[in-house]
mmCIF file of C-alpha atoms in Angstrom:
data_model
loop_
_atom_site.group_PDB
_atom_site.id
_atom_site.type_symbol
_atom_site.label_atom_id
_atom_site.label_comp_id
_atom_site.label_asym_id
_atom_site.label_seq_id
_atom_site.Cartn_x
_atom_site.Cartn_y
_atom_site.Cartn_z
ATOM 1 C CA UNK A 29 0.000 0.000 0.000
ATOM 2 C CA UNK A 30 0.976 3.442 -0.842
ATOM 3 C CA UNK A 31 0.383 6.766 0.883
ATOM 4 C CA UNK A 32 0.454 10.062 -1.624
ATOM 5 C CA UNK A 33 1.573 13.686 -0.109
ATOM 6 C CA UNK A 34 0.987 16.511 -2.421
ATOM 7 C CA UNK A 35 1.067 19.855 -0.537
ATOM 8 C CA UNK A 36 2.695 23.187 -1.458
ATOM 9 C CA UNK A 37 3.267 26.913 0.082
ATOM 10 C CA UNK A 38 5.483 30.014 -0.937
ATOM 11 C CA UNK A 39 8.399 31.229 0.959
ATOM 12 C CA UNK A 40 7.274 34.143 3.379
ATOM 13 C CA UNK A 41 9.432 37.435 4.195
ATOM 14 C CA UNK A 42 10.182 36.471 7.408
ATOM 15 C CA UNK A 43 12.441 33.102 5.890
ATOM 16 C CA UNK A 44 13.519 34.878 2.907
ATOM 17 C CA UNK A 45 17.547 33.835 2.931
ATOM 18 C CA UNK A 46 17.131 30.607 5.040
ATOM 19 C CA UNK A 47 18.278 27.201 4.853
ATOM 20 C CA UNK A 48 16.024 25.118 2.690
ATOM 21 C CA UNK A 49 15.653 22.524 5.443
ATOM 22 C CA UNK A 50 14.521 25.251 7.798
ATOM 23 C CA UNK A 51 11.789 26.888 5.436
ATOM 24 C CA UNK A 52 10.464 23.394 5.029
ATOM 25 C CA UNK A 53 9.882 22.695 8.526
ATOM 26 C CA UNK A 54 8.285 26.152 9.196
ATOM 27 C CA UNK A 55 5.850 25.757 6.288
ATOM 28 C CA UNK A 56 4.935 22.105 6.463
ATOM 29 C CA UNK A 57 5.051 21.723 10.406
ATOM 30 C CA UNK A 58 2.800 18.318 10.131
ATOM 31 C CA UNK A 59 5.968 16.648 9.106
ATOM 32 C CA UNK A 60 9.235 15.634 11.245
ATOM 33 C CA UNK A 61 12.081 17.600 10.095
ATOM 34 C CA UNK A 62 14.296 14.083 9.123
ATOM 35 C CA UNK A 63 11.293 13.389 7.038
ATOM 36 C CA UNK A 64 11.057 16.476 5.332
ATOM 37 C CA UNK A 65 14.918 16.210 4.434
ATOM 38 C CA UNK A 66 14.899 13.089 3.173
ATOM 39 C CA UNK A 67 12.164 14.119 0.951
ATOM 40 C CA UNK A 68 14.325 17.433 -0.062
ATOM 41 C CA UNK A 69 17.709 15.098 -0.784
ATOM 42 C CA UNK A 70 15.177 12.077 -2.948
ATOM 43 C CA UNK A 71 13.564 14.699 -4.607
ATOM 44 C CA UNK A 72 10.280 14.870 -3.383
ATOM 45 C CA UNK A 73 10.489 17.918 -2.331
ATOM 46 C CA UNK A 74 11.022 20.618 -4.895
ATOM 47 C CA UNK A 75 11.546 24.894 -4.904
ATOM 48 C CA UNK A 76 10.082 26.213 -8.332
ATOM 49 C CA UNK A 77 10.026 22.895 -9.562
ATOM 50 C CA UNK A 78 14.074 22.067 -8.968
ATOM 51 C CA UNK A 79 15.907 20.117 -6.859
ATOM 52 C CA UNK A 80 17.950 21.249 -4.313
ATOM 53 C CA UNK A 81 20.113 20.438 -1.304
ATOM 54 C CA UNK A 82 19.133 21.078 2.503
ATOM 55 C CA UNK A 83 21.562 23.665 2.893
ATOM 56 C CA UNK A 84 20.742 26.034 0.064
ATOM 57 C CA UNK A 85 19.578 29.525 0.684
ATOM 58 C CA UNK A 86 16.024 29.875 -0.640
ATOM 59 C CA UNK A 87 14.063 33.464 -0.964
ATOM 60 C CA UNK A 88 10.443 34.924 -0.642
ATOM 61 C CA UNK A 89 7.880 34.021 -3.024
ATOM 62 C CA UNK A 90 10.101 30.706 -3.886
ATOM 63 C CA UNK A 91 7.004 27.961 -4.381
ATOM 64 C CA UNK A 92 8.114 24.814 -1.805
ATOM 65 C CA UNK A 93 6.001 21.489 -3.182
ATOM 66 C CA UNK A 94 6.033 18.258 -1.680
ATOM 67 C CA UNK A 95 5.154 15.374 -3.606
ATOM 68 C CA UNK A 96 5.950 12.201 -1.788
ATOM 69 C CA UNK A 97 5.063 8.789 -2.093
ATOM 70 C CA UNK A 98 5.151 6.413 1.288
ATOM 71 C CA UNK A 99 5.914 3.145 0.694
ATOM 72 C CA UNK A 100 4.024 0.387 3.090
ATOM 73 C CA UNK A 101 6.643 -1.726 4.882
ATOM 74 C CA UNK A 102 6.105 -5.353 3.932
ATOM 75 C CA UNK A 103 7.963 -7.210 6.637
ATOM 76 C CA UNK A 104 4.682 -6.010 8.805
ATOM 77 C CA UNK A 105 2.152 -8.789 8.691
ATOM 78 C CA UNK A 106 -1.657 -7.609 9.229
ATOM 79 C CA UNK A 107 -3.269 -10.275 12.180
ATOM 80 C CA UNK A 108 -6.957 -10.225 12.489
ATOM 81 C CA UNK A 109 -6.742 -9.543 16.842
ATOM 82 C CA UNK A 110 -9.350 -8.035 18.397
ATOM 83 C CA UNK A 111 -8.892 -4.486 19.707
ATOM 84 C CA UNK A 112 -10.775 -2.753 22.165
ATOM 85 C CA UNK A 113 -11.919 0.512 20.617
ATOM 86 C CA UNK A 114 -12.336 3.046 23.174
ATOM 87 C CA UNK A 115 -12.575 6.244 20.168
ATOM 88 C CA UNK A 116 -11.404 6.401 16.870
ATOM 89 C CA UNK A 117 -11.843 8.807 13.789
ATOM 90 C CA UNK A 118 -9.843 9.579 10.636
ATOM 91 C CA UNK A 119 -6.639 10.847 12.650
ATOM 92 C CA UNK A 120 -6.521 8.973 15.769
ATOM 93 C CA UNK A 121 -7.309 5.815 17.251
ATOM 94 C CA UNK A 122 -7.650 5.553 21.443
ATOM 95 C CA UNK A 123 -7.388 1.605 22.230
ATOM 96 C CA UNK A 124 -7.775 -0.308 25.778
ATOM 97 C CA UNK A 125 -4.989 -2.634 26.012
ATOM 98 C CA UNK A 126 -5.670 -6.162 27.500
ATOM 99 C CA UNK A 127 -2.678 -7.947 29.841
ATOM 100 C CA UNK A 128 -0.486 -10.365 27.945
ATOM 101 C CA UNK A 129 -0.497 -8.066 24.623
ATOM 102 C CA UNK A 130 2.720 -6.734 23.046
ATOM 103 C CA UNK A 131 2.783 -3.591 21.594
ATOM 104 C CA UNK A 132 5.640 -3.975 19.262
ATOM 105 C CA UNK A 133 6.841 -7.049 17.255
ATOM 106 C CA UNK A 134 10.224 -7.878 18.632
ATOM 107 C CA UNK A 135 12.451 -10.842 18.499
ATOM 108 C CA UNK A 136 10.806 -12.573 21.059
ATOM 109 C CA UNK A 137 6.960 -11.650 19.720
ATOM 110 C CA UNK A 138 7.231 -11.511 16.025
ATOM 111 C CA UNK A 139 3.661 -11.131 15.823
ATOM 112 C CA UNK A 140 0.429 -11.210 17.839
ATOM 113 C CA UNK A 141 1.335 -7.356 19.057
ATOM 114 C CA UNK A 142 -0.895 -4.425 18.468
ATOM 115 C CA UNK A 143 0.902 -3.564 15.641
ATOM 116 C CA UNK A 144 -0.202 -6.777 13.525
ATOM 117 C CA UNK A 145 -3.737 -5.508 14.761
ATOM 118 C CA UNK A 146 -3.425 -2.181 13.765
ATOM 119 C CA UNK A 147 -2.388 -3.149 10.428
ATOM 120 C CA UNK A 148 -5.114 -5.143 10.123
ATOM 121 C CA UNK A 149 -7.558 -2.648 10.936
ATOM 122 C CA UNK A 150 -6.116 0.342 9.603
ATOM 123 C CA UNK A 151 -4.164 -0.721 6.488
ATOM 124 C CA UNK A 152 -2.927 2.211 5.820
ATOM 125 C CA UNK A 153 -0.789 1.952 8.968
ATOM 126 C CA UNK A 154 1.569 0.529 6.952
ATOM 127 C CA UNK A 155 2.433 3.851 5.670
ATOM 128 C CA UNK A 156 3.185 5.162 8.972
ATOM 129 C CA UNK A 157 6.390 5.151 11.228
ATOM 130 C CA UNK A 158 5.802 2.017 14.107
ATOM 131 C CA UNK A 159 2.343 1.341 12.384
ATOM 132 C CA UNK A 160 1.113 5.411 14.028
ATOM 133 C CA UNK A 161 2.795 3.940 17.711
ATOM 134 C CA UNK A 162 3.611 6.878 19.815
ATOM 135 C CA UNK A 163 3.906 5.372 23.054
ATOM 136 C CA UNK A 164 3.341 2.066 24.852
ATOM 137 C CA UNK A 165 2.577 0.120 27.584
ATOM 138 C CA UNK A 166 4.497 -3.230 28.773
ATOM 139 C CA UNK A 167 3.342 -6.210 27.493
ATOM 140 C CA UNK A 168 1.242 -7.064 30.833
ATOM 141 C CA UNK A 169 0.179 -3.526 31.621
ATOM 142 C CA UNK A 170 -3.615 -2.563 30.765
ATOM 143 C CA UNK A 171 -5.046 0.449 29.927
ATOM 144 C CA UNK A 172 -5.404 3.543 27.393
ATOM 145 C CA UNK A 173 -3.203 4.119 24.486
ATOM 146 C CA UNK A 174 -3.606 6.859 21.511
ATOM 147 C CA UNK A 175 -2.424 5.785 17.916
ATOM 148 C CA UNK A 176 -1.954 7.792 15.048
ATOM 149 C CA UNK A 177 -4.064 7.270 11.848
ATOM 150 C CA UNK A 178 -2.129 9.892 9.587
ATOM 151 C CA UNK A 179 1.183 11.224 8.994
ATOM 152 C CA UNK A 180 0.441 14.689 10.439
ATOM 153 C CA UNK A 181 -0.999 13.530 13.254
ATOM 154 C CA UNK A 182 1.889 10.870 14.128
ATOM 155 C CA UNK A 183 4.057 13.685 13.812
ATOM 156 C CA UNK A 184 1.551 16.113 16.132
ATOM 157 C CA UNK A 185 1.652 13.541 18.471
ATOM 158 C CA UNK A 186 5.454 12.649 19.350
ATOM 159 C CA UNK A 187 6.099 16.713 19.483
ATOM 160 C CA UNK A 188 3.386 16.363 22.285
ATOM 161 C CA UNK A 189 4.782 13.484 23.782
ATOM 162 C CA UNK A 190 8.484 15.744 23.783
ATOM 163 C CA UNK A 191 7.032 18.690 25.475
ATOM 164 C CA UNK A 192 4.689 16.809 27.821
ATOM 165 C CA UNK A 193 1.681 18.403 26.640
ATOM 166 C CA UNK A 194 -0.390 14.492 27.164
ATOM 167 C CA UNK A 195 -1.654 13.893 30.576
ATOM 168 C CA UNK A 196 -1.914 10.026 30.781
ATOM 169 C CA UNK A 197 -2.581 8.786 34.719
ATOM 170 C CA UNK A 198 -2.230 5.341 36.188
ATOM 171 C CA UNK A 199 -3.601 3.100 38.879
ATOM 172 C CA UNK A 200 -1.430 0.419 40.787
ATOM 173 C CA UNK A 201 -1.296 -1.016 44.161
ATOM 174 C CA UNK A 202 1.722 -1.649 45.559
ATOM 175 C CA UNK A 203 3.414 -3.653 48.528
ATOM 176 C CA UNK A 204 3.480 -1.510 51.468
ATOM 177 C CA UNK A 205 1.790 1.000 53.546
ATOM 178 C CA UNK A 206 2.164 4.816 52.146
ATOM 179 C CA UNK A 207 2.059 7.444 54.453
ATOM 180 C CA UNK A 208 1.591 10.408 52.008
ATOM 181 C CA UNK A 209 1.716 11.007 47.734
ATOM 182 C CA UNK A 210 4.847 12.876 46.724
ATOM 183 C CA UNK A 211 7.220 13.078 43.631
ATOM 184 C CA UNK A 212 10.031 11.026 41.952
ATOM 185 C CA UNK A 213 12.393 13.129 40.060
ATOM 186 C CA UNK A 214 15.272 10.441 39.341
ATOM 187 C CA UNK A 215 16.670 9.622 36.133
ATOM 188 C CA UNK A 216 16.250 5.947 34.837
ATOM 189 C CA UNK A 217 18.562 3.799 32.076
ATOM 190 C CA UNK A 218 19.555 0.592 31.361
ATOM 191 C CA UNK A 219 20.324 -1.262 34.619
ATOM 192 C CA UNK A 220 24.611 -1.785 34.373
ATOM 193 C CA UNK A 221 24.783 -5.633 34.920
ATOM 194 C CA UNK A 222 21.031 -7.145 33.582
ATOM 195 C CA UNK A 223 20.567 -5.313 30.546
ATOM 196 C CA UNK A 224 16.783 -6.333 30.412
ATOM 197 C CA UNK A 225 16.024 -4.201 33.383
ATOM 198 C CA UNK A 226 16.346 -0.498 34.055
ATOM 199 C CA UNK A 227 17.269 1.214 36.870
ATOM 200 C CA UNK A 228 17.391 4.974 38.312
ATOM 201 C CA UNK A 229 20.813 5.917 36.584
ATOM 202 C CA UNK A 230 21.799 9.222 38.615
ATOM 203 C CA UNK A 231 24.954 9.497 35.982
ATOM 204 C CA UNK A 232 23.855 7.755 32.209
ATOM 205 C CA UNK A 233 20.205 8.110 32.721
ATOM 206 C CA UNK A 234 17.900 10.332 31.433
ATOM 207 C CA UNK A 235 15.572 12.391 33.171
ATOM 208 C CA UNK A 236 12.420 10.798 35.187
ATOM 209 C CA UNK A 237 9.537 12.069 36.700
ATOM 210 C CA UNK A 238 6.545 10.442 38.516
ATOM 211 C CA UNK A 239 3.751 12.214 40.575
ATOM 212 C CA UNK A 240 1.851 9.377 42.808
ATOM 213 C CA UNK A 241 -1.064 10.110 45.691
ATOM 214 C CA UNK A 242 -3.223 7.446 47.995
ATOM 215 C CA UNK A 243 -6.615 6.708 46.709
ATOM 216 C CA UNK A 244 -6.876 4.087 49.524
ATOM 217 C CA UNK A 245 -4.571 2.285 52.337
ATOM 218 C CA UNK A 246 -4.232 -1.214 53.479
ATOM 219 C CA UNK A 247 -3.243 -3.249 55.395
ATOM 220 C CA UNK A 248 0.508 -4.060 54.432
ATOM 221 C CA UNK A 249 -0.799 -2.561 50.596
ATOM 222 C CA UNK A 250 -1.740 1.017 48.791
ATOM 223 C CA UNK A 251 -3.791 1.383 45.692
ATOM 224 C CA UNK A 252 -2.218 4.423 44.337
ATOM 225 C CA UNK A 253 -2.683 6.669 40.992
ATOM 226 C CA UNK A 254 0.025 8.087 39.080
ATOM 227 C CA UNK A 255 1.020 10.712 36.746
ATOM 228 C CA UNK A 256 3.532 10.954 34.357
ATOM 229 C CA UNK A 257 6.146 13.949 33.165
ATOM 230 C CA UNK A 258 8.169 11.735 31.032
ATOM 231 C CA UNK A 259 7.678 8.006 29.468
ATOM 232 C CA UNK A 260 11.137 6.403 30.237
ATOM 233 C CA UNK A 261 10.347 2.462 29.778
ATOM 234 C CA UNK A 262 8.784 0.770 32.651
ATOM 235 C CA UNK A 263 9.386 4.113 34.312
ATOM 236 C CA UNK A 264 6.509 3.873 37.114
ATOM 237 C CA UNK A 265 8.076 0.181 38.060
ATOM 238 C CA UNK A 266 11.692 1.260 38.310
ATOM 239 C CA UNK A 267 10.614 4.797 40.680
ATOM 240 C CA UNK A 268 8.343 2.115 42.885
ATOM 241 C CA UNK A 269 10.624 -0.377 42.962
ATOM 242 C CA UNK A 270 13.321 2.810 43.923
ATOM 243 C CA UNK A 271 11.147 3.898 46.752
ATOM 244 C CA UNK A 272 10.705 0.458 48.212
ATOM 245 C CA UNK A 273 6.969 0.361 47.517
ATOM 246 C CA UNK A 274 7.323 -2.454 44.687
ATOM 247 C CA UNK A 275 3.956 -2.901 41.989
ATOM 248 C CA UNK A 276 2.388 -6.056 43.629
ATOM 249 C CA UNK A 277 2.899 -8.886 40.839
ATOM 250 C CA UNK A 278 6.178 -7.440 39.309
ATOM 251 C CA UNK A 279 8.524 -10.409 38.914
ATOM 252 C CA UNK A 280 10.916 -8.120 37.669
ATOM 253 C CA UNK A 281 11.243 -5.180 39.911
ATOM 254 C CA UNK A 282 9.645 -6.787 43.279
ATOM 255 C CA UNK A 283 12.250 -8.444 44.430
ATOM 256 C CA UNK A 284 11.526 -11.863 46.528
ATOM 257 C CA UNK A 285 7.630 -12.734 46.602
ATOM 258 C CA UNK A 286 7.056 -11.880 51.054
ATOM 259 C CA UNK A 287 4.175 -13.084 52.442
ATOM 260 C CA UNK A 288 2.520 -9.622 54.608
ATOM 261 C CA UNK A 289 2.353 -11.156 58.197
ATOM 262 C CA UNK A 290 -1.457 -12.086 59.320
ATOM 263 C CA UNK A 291 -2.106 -13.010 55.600
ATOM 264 C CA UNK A 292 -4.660 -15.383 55.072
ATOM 265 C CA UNK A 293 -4.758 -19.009 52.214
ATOM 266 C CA UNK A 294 -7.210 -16.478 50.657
ATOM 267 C CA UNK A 295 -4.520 -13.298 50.024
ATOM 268 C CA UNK A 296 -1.931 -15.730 49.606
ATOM 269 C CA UNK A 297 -3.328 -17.409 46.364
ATOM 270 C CA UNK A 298 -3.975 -14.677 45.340
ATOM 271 C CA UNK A 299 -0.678 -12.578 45.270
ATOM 272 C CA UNK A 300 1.281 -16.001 44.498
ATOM 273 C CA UNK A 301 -1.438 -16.391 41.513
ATOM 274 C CA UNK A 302 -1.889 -12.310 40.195
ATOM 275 C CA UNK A 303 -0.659 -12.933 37.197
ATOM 276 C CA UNK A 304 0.895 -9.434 36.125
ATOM 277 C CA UNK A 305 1.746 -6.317 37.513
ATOM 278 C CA UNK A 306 -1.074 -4.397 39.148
ATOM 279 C CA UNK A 307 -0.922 -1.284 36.835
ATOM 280 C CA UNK A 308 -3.100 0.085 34.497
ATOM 281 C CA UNK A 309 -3.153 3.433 32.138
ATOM 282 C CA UNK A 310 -6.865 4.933 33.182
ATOM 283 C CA UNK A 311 -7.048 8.076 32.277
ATOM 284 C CA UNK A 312 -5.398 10.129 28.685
ATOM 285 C CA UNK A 313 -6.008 13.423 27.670
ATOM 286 C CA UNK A 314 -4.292 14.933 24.502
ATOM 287 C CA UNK A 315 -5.226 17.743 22.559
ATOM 288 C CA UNK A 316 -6.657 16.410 18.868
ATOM 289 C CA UNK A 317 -4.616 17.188 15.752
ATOM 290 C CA UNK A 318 -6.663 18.300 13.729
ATOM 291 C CA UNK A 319 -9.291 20.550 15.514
ATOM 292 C CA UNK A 320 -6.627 21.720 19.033
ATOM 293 C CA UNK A 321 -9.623 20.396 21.148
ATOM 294 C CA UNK A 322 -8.946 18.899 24.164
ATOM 295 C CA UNK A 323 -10.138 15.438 24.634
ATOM 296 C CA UNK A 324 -10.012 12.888 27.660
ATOM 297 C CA UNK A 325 -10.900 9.568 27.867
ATOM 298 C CA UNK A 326 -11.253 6.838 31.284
ATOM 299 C CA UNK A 327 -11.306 3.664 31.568
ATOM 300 C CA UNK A 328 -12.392 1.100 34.098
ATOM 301 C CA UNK A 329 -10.023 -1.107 36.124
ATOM 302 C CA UNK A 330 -9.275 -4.640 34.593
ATOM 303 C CA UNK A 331 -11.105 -7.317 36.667
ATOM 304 C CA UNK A 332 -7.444 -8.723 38.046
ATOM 305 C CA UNK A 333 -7.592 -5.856 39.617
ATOM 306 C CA UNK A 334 -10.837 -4.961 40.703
ATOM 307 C CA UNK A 335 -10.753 -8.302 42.391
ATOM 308 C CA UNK A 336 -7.980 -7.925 44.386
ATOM 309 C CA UNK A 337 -8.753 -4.711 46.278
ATOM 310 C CA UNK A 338 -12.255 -6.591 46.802
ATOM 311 C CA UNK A 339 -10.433 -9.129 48.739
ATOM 312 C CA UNK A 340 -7.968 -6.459 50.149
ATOM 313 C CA UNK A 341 -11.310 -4.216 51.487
ATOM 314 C CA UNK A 342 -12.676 -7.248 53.119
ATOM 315 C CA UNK A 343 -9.649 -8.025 55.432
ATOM 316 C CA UNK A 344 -9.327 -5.860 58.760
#
């Protein structure tokens, strides 16, 4: 499948003697500035009909035309999987991921991932950088993820992403007994000796931000929300897992399963059983790119997790 771009615009005053590379990405702003120079070195991008190189000096009234041709990429494979639709229209698409779903196809999950759904439903998603994936969620974490449906608004999107302009919250309970919300401001990278982890970095990593507050206390447990600044991966397990409240069910960043003293054969199936980490994206709120309106959208707890602070309510 192929994707067509034909657009064109005239060099203003105000960029009269700039860089072509920097006129481009002031007039067509929909479009990352790597894509809009490789279109300007293949071609595809044109001033009064001519080719030209990034660096030349362009001047008002010069006529800047794109017209581009995406290729698909065919080592994607479209899989008919069911995806829960939570909105979609002709730039976005808001989905509800399950538990046990990978986002991306990787070595270990060349296919059954989101993406193999998305190409199935959207087939022009081909077209698109990661299939329109902006962000995602870890392969057992639940919850609310935006996708673009076009070019402009994949691009839209990741400069939102950059400048933290989408609000997306969290639920979780974790192992132990919070006394108050607060903020994590530590940077995270790869962990230095198990390179499948990551770890708060205070020298390599990059910078980290999580917001958390009680929505109820147990005991020996607290069902928390969370905010994020930044999207590091498995960010809100790694600051948890930092400030010794670990996500109940994360093999990876829990340390050694502990039984909570005065725990029942009731609580302990069912931590020794949950079968993922306890957190899930609720809540994401992005401005749309097309119209600028805001938008939100909620979503309910998974049942996992619903039953488990059932049976946490009913002990004393």
């Amino acid at each position: 499948m192929k994707e067509t771009i034909q657009q064109s615009e005239t060099v203003p005053e105000h960029l009269s003697g700039e860089r072509t590379d920097k006129i481009a990405a002031e007039l067509f702003d929909d479009f990352s500035r790597s894509t809009l120079q490789g279109w300007i070195k293949n071609g595809s991008l044109t001033v009064d009909g001519k080719t030209c190189k990034a660096k030349d000096k362009q001047f008002v009234g010069a006529l800047f035309a794109i017209d581009a041709t995406i290729e698909s990429n065919d080592e994607w494979v479209a899989e008919d999987i069911p995806l829960d639709i939570v909105f979609e229209d002709e730039h976005i698409l808001v989905i509800n991921k399950p538990t046990n779903l990978v986002v991306h196809p990787a070595a270990g999950n060349p296919s059954g991932t989101v993406m193999n759904a998305l190409l199935f439903h959207h087939a022009a998603a081909s077209t698109l950088p990661r299939a329109g994936i902006v962000h995602r969620l870890d392969k057992d974490t639940t919850g609310l993820m935006v996708v673009a449906k076009t070019l402009a608004a994949h691009h839209h999107l990741v400069d939102e992403l950059q400048v933290r302009n989408i609000k997306r919250e969290y639920e979780a309970i974790v192992m132990g007994e919070m006394t108050g919300g607060g903020t994590i401001d530590e940077p995270i990278g790869r962990h230095p000796r198990q390179r499948t982890k990551m770890a708060v970095e205070p020298i390599h990593g990059k910078p980290a931000v999580t917001h958390y507050r009680i929505r109820q206390r147990f005991s020996h447990f607290t069902h928390i929300e969370v905010a994020l600044e930044t999207g590091r991966t498995h960010q809100i397990r790694v600051h948890m897992s930092f400030i010794k409240y670990p996500i109940v069910g994360d093999t990876l960043y829990g340390g050694r399963f502990k039984i909570p003293p005065g725990a029942d054969e009731a609580l302990i199936d069912a931590l020794k059983t949950f079968p993922r980490q306890a957190l899930h994206a609720k809540r994401l709120g992005l401005h749309h790119p097309d119209s600028g309106d805001y938008m939100e959208w909620e979503c309910d707890l998974p049942e996992d997790m619903q039953n488990l602070l059932a049976l946490l309510e009913s002990k004393p």
